[in-house]
Amino acid sequence: MEIMQSQKLANVLYDIRGPVLEEAKRLEAQGHRIIKLNIGNPQPFGFETPPEILVEVVRNLPTSQGYSDSQGILSARTAVVQNYQSRGIDITDVDDVWLGNGVSELIQVALNALLDEGDEVLIPAPDYPLWTAATSLSGGTPVHYLCDESNGWMPMIEDIRAKIT
């Protein structure tokens, strides 16, 4: 019996591995410094976990011998709310906070929950390949808008307006 790939994957590309990564490894082996934007790990770029969250993670380790609440550990969600509030961002309800095993899981869950077949999703270009792949896999249609490299990669508002249907 032959196992066939789902037709859902026909339009899904996920190029953070494969030829691009192989070329990066080749250049790195030659001594070139490579900034790896394909890994999705914010830590190498200076994004550290807020101290409030680390405290709650450590505090909960003794009782974390199984699955947590599907929305995330309450005390960790509370720490997220407190962190945003300390920065002047108005988030007051821990029930509005969802935690997952990295952003990839949550992007996929959100797109599966929100998209119907053919729904268009505006995605910045260049993009993190997961955004396009997850949109396609969820039945959506990726619509890429341009970002201005000379202006710190800010979205080009006129291009966004032109892409809205």
Short mmCIF file of N, CA and C in Angstrom, two decimals:
data_model
loop_
_atom_site.label_atom_id
_atom_site.label_comp_id
_atom_site.label_asym_id
_atom_site.label_seq_id
_atom_site.Cartn_x
_atom_site.Cartn_y
_atom_site.Cartn_z
N MET A 1 0.84 -1.18 0.00
CA MET A 1 0.00 0.00 0.00
C MET A 1 0.89 1.25 0.00
N GLU A 2 0.59 2.16 -0.89
CA GLU A 2 1.34 3.41 -0.97
C GLU A 2 0.65 4.49 -0.15
N ILE A 3 1.41 5.19 0.65
CA ILE A 3 0.86 6.29 1.44
C ILE A 3 1.02 7.56 0.63
N MET A 4 -0.09 8.22 0.38
CA MET A 4 -0.10 9.41 -0.47
C MET A 4 -0.10 10.68 0.38
N GLN A 5 0.55 11.69 -0.14
CA GLN A 5 0.54 13.01 0.50
C GLN A 5 -0.82 13.66 0.30
N SER A 6 -1.30 14.33 1.31
CA SER A 6 -2.58 15.03 1.23
C SER A 6 -2.52 16.14 0.20
N GLN A 7 -3.62 16.34 -0.51
CA GLN A 7 -3.72 17.44 -1.46
C GLN A 7 -3.62 18.80 -0.77
N LYS A 8 -3.88 18.82 0.54
CA LYS A 8 -3.76 20.07 1.29
C LYS A 8 -2.34 20.63 1.22
N LEU A 9 -1.37 19.77 0.96
CA LEU A 9 0.02 20.21 0.92
C LEU A 9 0.47 20.69 -0.45
N ALA A 10 -0.42 20.63 -1.44
CA ALA A 10 -0.04 20.98 -2.81
C ALA A 10 0.51 22.40 -2.93
N ASN A 11 -0.04 23.34 -2.19
CA ASN A 11 0.38 24.73 -2.29
C ASN A 11 1.17 25.20 -1.07
N VAL A 12 1.64 24.26 -0.26
CA VAL A 12 2.36 24.63 0.96
C VAL A 12 3.86 24.54 0.70
N LEU A 13 4.54 25.66 0.91
CA LEU A 13 5.99 25.71 0.83
C LEU A 13 6.51 26.11 2.20
N TYR A 14 7.60 25.51 2.61
CA TYR A 14 8.16 25.83 3.92
C TYR A 14 9.67 25.80 3.78
N ASP A 15 10.23 26.89 3.28
CA ASP A 15 11.62 26.92 2.86
C ASP A 15 12.62 27.29 3.94
N ILE A 16 12.28 27.14 5.21
CA ILE A 16 13.28 27.47 6.23
C ILE A 16 14.28 26.34 6.40
N ARG A 17 14.00 25.23 5.80
CA ARG A 17 14.94 24.13 5.72
C ARG A 17 15.11 23.83 4.24
N GLY A 18 16.00 22.97 3.89
CA GLY A 18 16.17 22.66 2.48
C GLY A 18 17.26 23.50 1.85
N PRO A 19 17.09 23.91 0.58
CA PRO A 19 18.16 24.58 -0.17
C PRO A 19 18.70 25.85 0.49
N VAL A 20 17.84 26.66 1.08
CA VAL A 20 18.31 27.90 1.71
C VAL A 20 19.20 27.57 2.90
N LEU A 21 18.77 26.64 3.73
CA LEU A 21 19.57 26.25 4.89
C LEU A 21 20.88 25.60 4.46
N GLU A 22 20.82 24.76 3.44
CA GLU A 22 22.04 24.10 2.96
C GLU A 22 23.06 25.14 2.47
N GLU A 23 22.59 26.15 1.76
CA GLU A 23 23.50 27.21 1.29
C GLU A 23 24.07 27.99 2.46
N ALA A 24 23.25 28.27 3.46
CA ALA A 24 23.73 28.98 4.65
C ALA A 24 24.81 28.16 5.35
N LYS A 25 24.59 26.86 5.47
CA LYS A 25 25.59 25.99 6.11
C LYS A 25 26.90 25.98 5.31
N ARG A 26 26.77 25.96 3.98
CA ARG A 26 27.96 25.97 3.12
C ARG A 26 28.76 27.25 3.34
N LEU A 27 28.06 28.39 3.35
CA LEU A 27 28.73 29.68 3.54
C LEU A 27 29.34 29.79 4.94
N GLU A 28 28.63 29.26 5.93
CA GLU A 28 29.13 29.28 7.30
C GLU A 28 30.41 28.45 7.41
N ALA A 29 30.43 27.31 6.74
CA ALA A 29 31.61 26.44 6.76
C ALA A 29 32.82 27.14 6.12
N GLN A 30 32.56 28.09 5.23
CA GLN A 30 33.63 28.87 4.59
C GLN A 30 34.08 30.03 5.47
N GLY A 31 33.43 30.20 6.62
CA GLY A 31 33.83 31.27 7.53
C GLY A 31 32.95 32.50 7.50
N HIS A 32 31.91 32.48 6.69
CA HIS A 32 31.00 33.62 6.64
C HIS A 32 30.11 33.63 7.88
N ARG A 33 29.82 34.83 8.38
CA ARG A 33 28.89 34.96 9.51
C ARG A 33 27.47 34.96 8.95
N ILE A 34 26.66 34.06 9.41
CA ILE A 34 25.29 33.92 8.92
C ILE A 34 24.32 34.28 10.03
N ILE A 35 23.40 35.17 9.73
CA ILE A 35 22.32 35.49 10.68
C ILE A 35 21.18 34.55 10.34
N LYS A 36 20.88 33.64 11.23
CA LYS A 36 19.91 32.57 10.96
C LYS A 36 18.50 33.03 11.32
N LEU A 37 17.80 33.52 10.32
CA LEU A 37 16.42 33.96 10.52
C LEU A 37 15.44 32.82 10.32
N ASN A 38 15.94 31.64 10.02
CA ASN A 38 15.07 30.51 9.74
C ASN A 38 14.67 29.70 10.96
N ILE A 39 15.26 29.98 12.11
CA ILE A 39 15.07 29.09 13.24
C ILE A 39 13.87 29.44 14.10
N GLY A 40 13.38 30.66 14.00
CA GLY A 40 12.23 31.04 14.80
C GLY A 40 12.52 31.16 16.27
N ASN A 41 13.78 31.17 16.65
CA ASN A 41 14.16 31.26 18.05
C ASN A 41 14.56 32.71 18.35
N PRO A 42 13.80 33.42 19.17
CA PRO A 42 14.11 34.83 19.40
C PRO A 42 15.33 35.07 20.28
N GLN A 43 15.76 34.10 21.05
CA GLN A 43 16.84 34.30 22.02
C GLN A 43 18.15 34.75 21.39
N PRO A 44 18.59 34.17 20.27
CA PRO A 44 19.87 34.63 19.69
C PRO A 44 19.85 36.10 19.26
N PHE A 45 18.67 36.69 19.16
CA PHE A 45 18.55 38.08 18.72
C PHE A 45 18.30 39.03 19.89
N GLY A 46 18.52 38.53 21.11
CA GLY A 46 18.43 39.40 22.27
C GLY A 46 17.07 39.47 22.93
N PHE A 47 16.12 38.67 22.50
CA PHE A 47 14.80 38.68 23.11
C PHE A 47 14.79 37.66 24.25
N GLU A 48 14.88 38.15 25.45
CA GLU A 48 14.96 37.30 26.62
C GLU A 48 13.57 37.12 27.23
N THR A 49 13.36 36.00 27.90
CA THR A 49 12.11 35.75 28.62
C THR A 49 12.01 36.74 29.77
N PRO A 50 10.86 37.42 29.90
CA PRO A 50 10.69 38.36 31.02
C PRO A 50 10.90 37.65 32.36
N PRO A 51 11.57 38.32 33.31
CA PRO A 51 11.86 37.70 34.61
C PRO A 51 10.62 37.17 35.32
N GLU A 52 9.49 37.86 35.19
CA GLU A 52 8.27 37.41 35.86
C GLU A 52 7.86 36.02 35.40
N ILE A 53 8.05 35.76 34.11
CA ILE A 53 7.68 34.46 33.56
C ILE A 53 8.66 33.39 34.05
N LEU A 54 9.95 33.71 34.06
CA LEU A 54 10.94 32.74 34.55
C LEU A 54 10.66 32.34 35.99
N VAL A 55 10.32 33.30 36.83
CA VAL A 55 10.01 33.01 38.23
C VAL A 55 8.84 32.03 38.32
N GLU A 56 7.80 32.27 37.52
CA GLU A 56 6.62 31.40 37.57
C GLU A 56 6.91 30.01 37.01
N VAL A 57 7.73 29.94 35.97
CA VAL A 57 8.10 28.63 35.42
C VAL A 57 8.84 27.81 36.48
N VAL A 58 9.84 28.42 37.11
CA VAL A 58 10.61 27.72 38.15
C VAL A 58 9.70 27.31 39.31
N ARG A 59 8.82 28.22 39.72
CA ARG A 59 7.92 27.93 40.85
C ARG A 59 7.01 26.75 40.54
N ASN A 60 6.64 26.57 39.28
CA ASN A 60 5.69 25.52 38.90
C ASN A 60 6.35 24.21 38.49
N LEU A 61 7.67 24.16 38.41
CA LEU A 61 8.34 22.92 37.99
C LEU A 61 7.96 21.71 38.83
N PRO A 62 7.89 21.79 40.16
CA PRO A 62 7.58 20.60 40.95
C PRO A 62 6.20 20.00 40.63
N THR A 63 5.28 20.79 40.16
CA THR A 63 3.93 20.27 39.89
C THR A 63 3.65 20.15 38.40
N SER A 64 4.68 20.20 37.59
CA SER A 64 4.46 20.17 36.13
C SER A 64 4.75 18.80 35.55
N GLN A 65 4.15 17.79 36.14
CA GLN A 65 4.39 16.41 35.72
C GLN A 65 3.34 15.90 34.74
N GLY A 66 2.80 16.75 33.94
CA GLY A 66 1.80 16.34 32.97
C GLY A 66 1.38 17.53 32.14
N TYR A 67 0.23 17.43 31.55
CA TYR A 67 -0.28 18.52 30.72
C TYR A 67 -0.74 19.67 31.60
N SER A 68 -0.52 20.86 31.12
CA SER A 68 -1.06 22.03 31.81
C SER A 68 -2.40 22.38 31.18
N ASP A 69 -3.02 23.40 31.69
CA ASP A 69 -4.25 23.91 31.10
C ASP A 69 -3.99 24.21 29.62
N SER A 70 -4.93 23.91 28.75
CA SER A 70 -4.72 24.09 27.32
C SER A 70 -4.49 25.55 26.94
N GLN A 71 -4.88 26.46 27.78
CA GLN A 71 -4.67 27.88 27.53
C GLN A 71 -3.32 28.34 28.07
N GLY A 72 -2.69 27.52 28.90
CA GLY A 72 -1.43 27.87 29.54
C GLY A 72 -1.62 27.94 31.04
N ILE A 73 -0.54 27.79 31.77
CA ILE A 73 -0.59 27.84 33.24
C ILE A 73 -1.06 29.23 33.66
N LEU A 74 -2.04 29.25 34.57
CA LEU A 74 -2.65 30.51 34.99
C LEU A 74 -1.61 31.50 35.51
N SER A 75 -0.71 31.05 36.35
CA SER A 75 0.28 31.98 36.90
C SER A 75 1.21 32.53 35.82
N ALA A 76 1.51 31.73 34.80
CA ALA A 76 2.34 32.22 33.70
C ALA A 76 1.56 33.24 32.87
N ARG A 77 0.26 32.98 32.64
CA ARG A 77 -0.56 33.96 31.91
C ARG A 77 -0.69 35.25 32.71
N THR A 78 -0.78 35.13 34.04
CA THR A 78 -0.83 36.31 34.90
C THR A 78 0.46 37.10 34.78
N ALA A 79 1.59 36.41 34.73
CA ALA A 79 2.89 37.08 34.56
C ALA A 79 2.96 37.81 33.23
N VAL A 80 2.38 37.22 32.18
CA VAL A 80 2.35 37.89 30.87
C VAL A 80 1.55 39.18 30.97
N VAL A 81 0.37 39.12 31.60
CA VAL A 81 -0.46 40.31 31.78
C VAL A 81 0.32 41.38 32.55
N GLN A 82 0.96 40.99 33.64
CA GLN A 82 1.71 41.95 34.45
C GLN A 82 2.86 42.57 33.66
N ASN A 83 3.53 41.76 32.85
CA ASN A 83 4.64 42.28 32.05
C ASN A 83 4.14 43.33 31.06
N TYR A 84 3.04 43.04 30.37
CA TYR A 84 2.50 44.01 29.41
C TYR A 84 1.98 45.26 30.11
N GLN A 85 1.33 45.08 31.25
CA GLN A 85 0.84 46.24 32.00
C GLN A 85 2.00 47.13 32.44
N SER A 86 3.13 46.53 32.82
CA SER A 86 4.28 47.33 33.25
C SER A 86 4.86 48.14 32.10
N ARG A 87 4.52 47.76 30.88
CA ARG A 87 4.98 48.50 29.70
C ARG A 87 3.89 49.41 29.14
N GLY A 88 2.80 49.57 29.90
CA GLY A 88 1.74 50.48 29.49
C GLY A 88 0.77 49.92 28.47
N ILE A 89 0.77 48.61 28.30
CA ILE A 89 -0.15 47.97 27.35
C ILE A 89 -1.34 47.45 28.14
N ASP A 90 -2.53 47.85 27.73
CA ASP A 90 -3.74 47.57 28.50
C ASP A 90 -4.27 46.17 28.22
N ILE A 91 -3.75 45.20 28.95
CA ILE A 91 -4.29 43.84 28.96
C ILE A 91 -4.68 43.57 30.40
N THR A 92 -5.96 43.37 30.65
CA THR A 92 -6.40 43.23 32.04
C THR A 92 -6.94 41.85 32.37
N ASP A 93 -7.20 41.03 31.38
CA ASP A 93 -7.85 39.75 31.63
C ASP A 93 -6.94 38.60 31.23
N VAL A 94 -6.55 37.78 32.19
CA VAL A 94 -5.69 36.64 31.88
C VAL A 94 -6.36 35.66 30.92
N ASP A 95 -7.68 35.70 30.83
CA ASP A 95 -8.38 34.82 29.90
C ASP A 95 -8.18 35.24 28.44
N ASP A 96 -7.61 36.43 28.23
CA ASP A 96 -7.28 36.89 26.88
C ASP A 96 -5.87 36.47 26.46
N VAL A 97 -5.16 35.77 27.33
CA VAL A 97 -3.79 35.35 27.06
C VAL A 97 -3.77 33.84 26.82
N TRP A 98 -3.15 33.44 25.72
CA TRP A 98 -2.97 32.03 25.40
C TRP A 98 -1.49 31.76 25.25
N LEU A 99 -1.00 30.71 25.86
CA LEU A 99 0.40 30.32 25.76
C LEU A 99 0.50 28.98 25.05
N GLY A 100 1.56 28.81 24.29
CA GLY A 100 1.76 27.56 23.58
C GLY A 100 3.23 27.20 23.56
N ASN A 101 3.53 26.13 22.86
CA ASN A 101 4.91 25.65 22.73
C ASN A 101 5.58 26.35 21.56
N GLY A 102 5.77 27.65 21.70
CA GLY A 102 6.31 28.46 20.62
C GLY A 102 5.18 29.03 19.79
N VAL A 103 5.51 30.06 19.04
CA VAL A 103 4.48 30.77 18.29
C VAL A 103 3.94 29.93 17.13
N SER A 104 4.72 29.00 16.61
CA SER A 104 4.26 28.20 15.46
C SER A 104 2.97 27.47 15.77
N GLU A 105 2.91 26.85 16.93
CA GLU A 105 1.70 26.12 17.33
C GLU A 105 0.50 27.05 17.37
N LEU A 106 0.68 28.21 17.97
CA LEU A 106 -0.45 29.12 18.13
C LEU A 106 -0.89 29.75 16.81
N ILE A 107 0.06 30.02 15.90
CA ILE A 107 -0.31 30.53 14.58
C ILE A 107 -1.18 29.50 13.87
N GLN A 108 -0.76 28.24 13.90
CA GLN A 108 -1.52 27.19 13.22
C GLN A 108 -2.91 27.03 13.82
N VAL A 109 -3.01 27.02 15.15
CA VAL A 109 -4.31 26.89 15.81
C VAL A 109 -5.21 28.07 15.45
N ALA A 110 -4.67 29.28 15.52
CA ALA A 110 -5.48 30.47 15.23
C ALA A 110 -5.97 30.47 13.78
N LEU A 111 -5.10 30.15 12.84
CA LEU A 111 -5.51 30.16 11.44
C LEU A 111 -6.53 29.06 11.16
N ASN A 112 -6.34 27.88 11.74
CA ASN A 112 -7.34 26.82 11.56
C ASN A 112 -8.69 27.23 12.11
N ALA A 113 -8.69 27.96 13.21
CA ALA A 113 -9.95 28.38 13.83
C ALA A 113 -10.63 29.50 13.07
N LEU A 114 -9.86 30.35 12.41
CA LEU A 114 -10.43 31.56 11.83
C LEU A 114 -10.67 31.52 10.33
N LEU A 115 -9.93 30.69 9.59
CA LEU A 115 -10.00 30.75 8.13
C LEU A 115 -10.99 29.76 7.55
N ASP A 116 -11.72 30.23 6.56
CA ASP A 116 -12.51 29.37 5.70
C ASP A 116 -11.77 29.25 4.37
N GLU A 117 -12.11 28.24 3.60
CA GLU A 117 -11.46 28.00 2.31
C GLU A 117 -11.47 29.27 1.46
N GLY A 118 -10.28 29.68 1.02
CA GLY A 118 -10.16 30.83 0.13
C GLY A 118 -10.04 32.18 0.81
N ASP A 119 -10.21 32.24 2.13
CA ASP A 119 -10.04 33.52 2.83
C ASP A 119 -8.63 34.05 2.56
N GLU A 120 -8.55 35.34 2.30
CA GLU A 120 -7.25 35.95 2.04
C GLU A 120 -6.64 36.47 3.33
N VAL A 121 -5.33 36.29 3.46
CA VAL A 121 -4.59 36.74 4.64
C VAL A 121 -3.44 37.62 4.17
N LEU A 122 -3.41 38.85 4.65
CA LEU A 122 -2.31 39.75 4.33
C LEU A 122 -1.08 39.35 5.14
N ILE A 123 0.04 39.16 4.44
CA ILE A 123 1.28 38.69 5.05
C ILE A 123 2.41 39.58 4.56
N PRO A 124 3.27 40.06 5.47
CA PRO A 124 4.37 40.92 5.04
C PRO A 124 5.39 40.15 4.21
N ALA A 125 6.02 40.86 3.27
CA ALA A 125 7.11 40.29 2.48
C ALA A 125 8.33 41.18 2.64
N PRO A 126 9.45 40.60 3.05
CA PRO A 126 9.65 39.17 3.26
C PRO A 126 8.93 38.68 4.50
N ASP A 127 8.61 37.40 4.50
CA ASP A 127 7.88 36.84 5.64
C ASP A 127 8.63 35.65 6.23
N TYR A 128 8.22 35.31 7.44
CA TYR A 128 8.67 34.06 8.03
C TYR A 128 7.86 32.97 7.34
N PRO A 129 8.48 31.99 6.69
CA PRO A 129 7.76 31.04 5.85
C PRO A 129 6.57 30.35 6.50
N LEU A 130 6.59 30.21 7.82
CA LEU A 130 5.47 29.57 8.50
C LEU A 130 4.17 30.31 8.22
N TRP A 131 4.21 31.65 8.14
CA TRP A 131 2.98 32.41 7.96
C TRP A 131 2.29 32.02 6.64
N THR A 132 3.07 31.92 5.58
CA THR A 132 2.51 31.55 4.28
C THR A 132 2.09 30.08 4.28
N ALA A 133 2.94 29.21 4.80
CA ALA A 133 2.63 27.78 4.82
C ALA A 133 1.39 27.49 5.66
N ALA A 134 1.31 28.08 6.85
CA ALA A 134 0.17 27.83 7.73
C ALA A 134 -1.11 28.38 7.13
N THR A 135 -1.03 29.52 6.47
CA THR A 135 -2.21 30.09 5.81
C THR A 135 -2.71 29.14 4.73
N SER A 136 -1.80 28.65 3.89
CA SER A 136 -2.19 27.71 2.82
C SER A 136 -2.76 26.42 3.39
N LEU A 137 -2.09 25.86 4.39
CA LEU A 137 -2.54 24.60 4.98
C LEU A 137 -3.91 24.75 5.64
N SER A 138 -4.21 25.94 6.12
CA SER A 138 -5.50 26.20 6.78
C SER A 138 -6.60 26.55 5.79
N GLY A 139 -6.29 26.49 4.49
CA GLY A 139 -7.29 26.76 3.47
C GLY A 139 -7.33 28.20 3.01
N GLY A 140 -6.49 29.03 3.58
CA GLY A 140 -6.46 30.44 3.20
C GLY A 140 -5.59 30.70 1.99
N THR A 141 -5.67 31.92 1.50
CA THR A 141 -4.86 32.36 0.37
C THR A 141 -3.91 33.45 0.85
N PRO A 142 -2.60 33.18 0.85
CA PRO A 142 -1.66 34.22 1.27
C PRO A 142 -1.62 35.36 0.25
N VAL A 143 -1.67 36.58 0.74
CA VAL A 143 -1.54 37.77 -0.10
C VAL A 143 -0.41 38.60 0.52
N HIS A 144 0.70 38.67 -0.19
CA HIS A 144 1.89 39.33 0.37
C HIS A 144 1.91 40.82 0.03
N TYR A 145 2.18 41.62 1.05
CA TYR A 145 2.38 43.06 0.84
C TYR A 145 3.84 43.38 1.10
N LEU A 146 4.29 44.47 0.51
CA LEU A 146 5.70 44.84 0.59
C LEU A 146 6.02 45.60 1.86
N CYS A 147 7.26 45.43 2.30
CA CYS A 147 7.80 46.20 3.42
C CYS A 147 9.02 46.96 2.90
N ASP A 148 9.22 48.15 3.43
CA ASP A 148 10.25 49.06 2.95
C ASP A 148 11.55 48.87 3.73
N GLU A 149 12.51 48.23 3.09
CA GLU A 149 13.80 47.96 3.74
C GLU A 149 14.48 49.25 4.19
N SER A 150 14.37 50.32 3.37
CA SER A 150 15.04 51.58 3.70
C SER A 150 14.39 52.30 4.88
N ASN A 151 13.21 51.84 5.28
CA ASN A 151 12.49 52.44 6.41
C ASN A 151 12.30 51.42 7.53
N GLY A 152 13.33 50.63 7.79
CA GLY A 152 13.27 49.67 8.89
C GLY A 152 12.25 48.57 8.68
N TRP A 153 11.98 48.21 7.44
CA TRP A 153 11.03 47.15 7.09
C TRP A 153 9.60 47.48 7.50
N MET A 154 9.29 48.75 7.53
CA MET A 154 7.91 49.16 7.83
C MET A 154 7.00 48.73 6.68
N PRO A 155 5.78 48.31 6.99
CA PRO A 155 4.83 47.94 5.94
C PRO A 155 4.55 49.13 5.02
N MET A 156 4.41 48.85 3.74
CA MET A 156 4.07 49.88 2.76
C MET A 156 2.55 49.95 2.67
N ILE A 157 2.00 50.96 3.32
CA ILE A 157 0.55 51.08 3.50
C ILE A 157 -0.19 51.09 2.16
N GLU A 158 0.34 51.79 1.17
CA GLU A 158 -0.34 51.83 -0.14
C GLU A 158 -0.39 50.45 -0.78
N ASP A 159 0.66 49.65 -0.60
CA ASP A 159 0.64 48.29 -1.14
C ASP A 159 -0.39 47.44 -0.41
N ILE A 160 -0.50 47.62 0.90
CA ILE A 160 -1.52 46.89 1.66
C ILE A 160 -2.91 47.26 1.13
N ARG A 161 -3.16 48.56 0.99
CA ARG A 161 -4.48 49.00 0.49
C ARG A 161 -4.78 48.39 -0.88
N ALA A 162 -3.77 48.32 -1.73
CA ALA A 162 -3.97 47.77 -3.08
C ALA A 162 -4.26 46.28 -3.05
N LYS A 163 -3.84 45.59 -2.00
CA LYS A 163 -4.02 44.13 -1.93
C LYS A 163 -5.32 43.72 -1.25
N ILE A 164 -6.02 44.67 -0.64
CA ILE A 164 -7.28 44.34 0.04
C ILE A 164 -8.37 44.18 -1.00
N THR A 165 -9.05 43.03 -0.96
CA THR A 165 -10.14 42.78 -1.93
C THR A 165 -11.48 42.76 -1.24
#
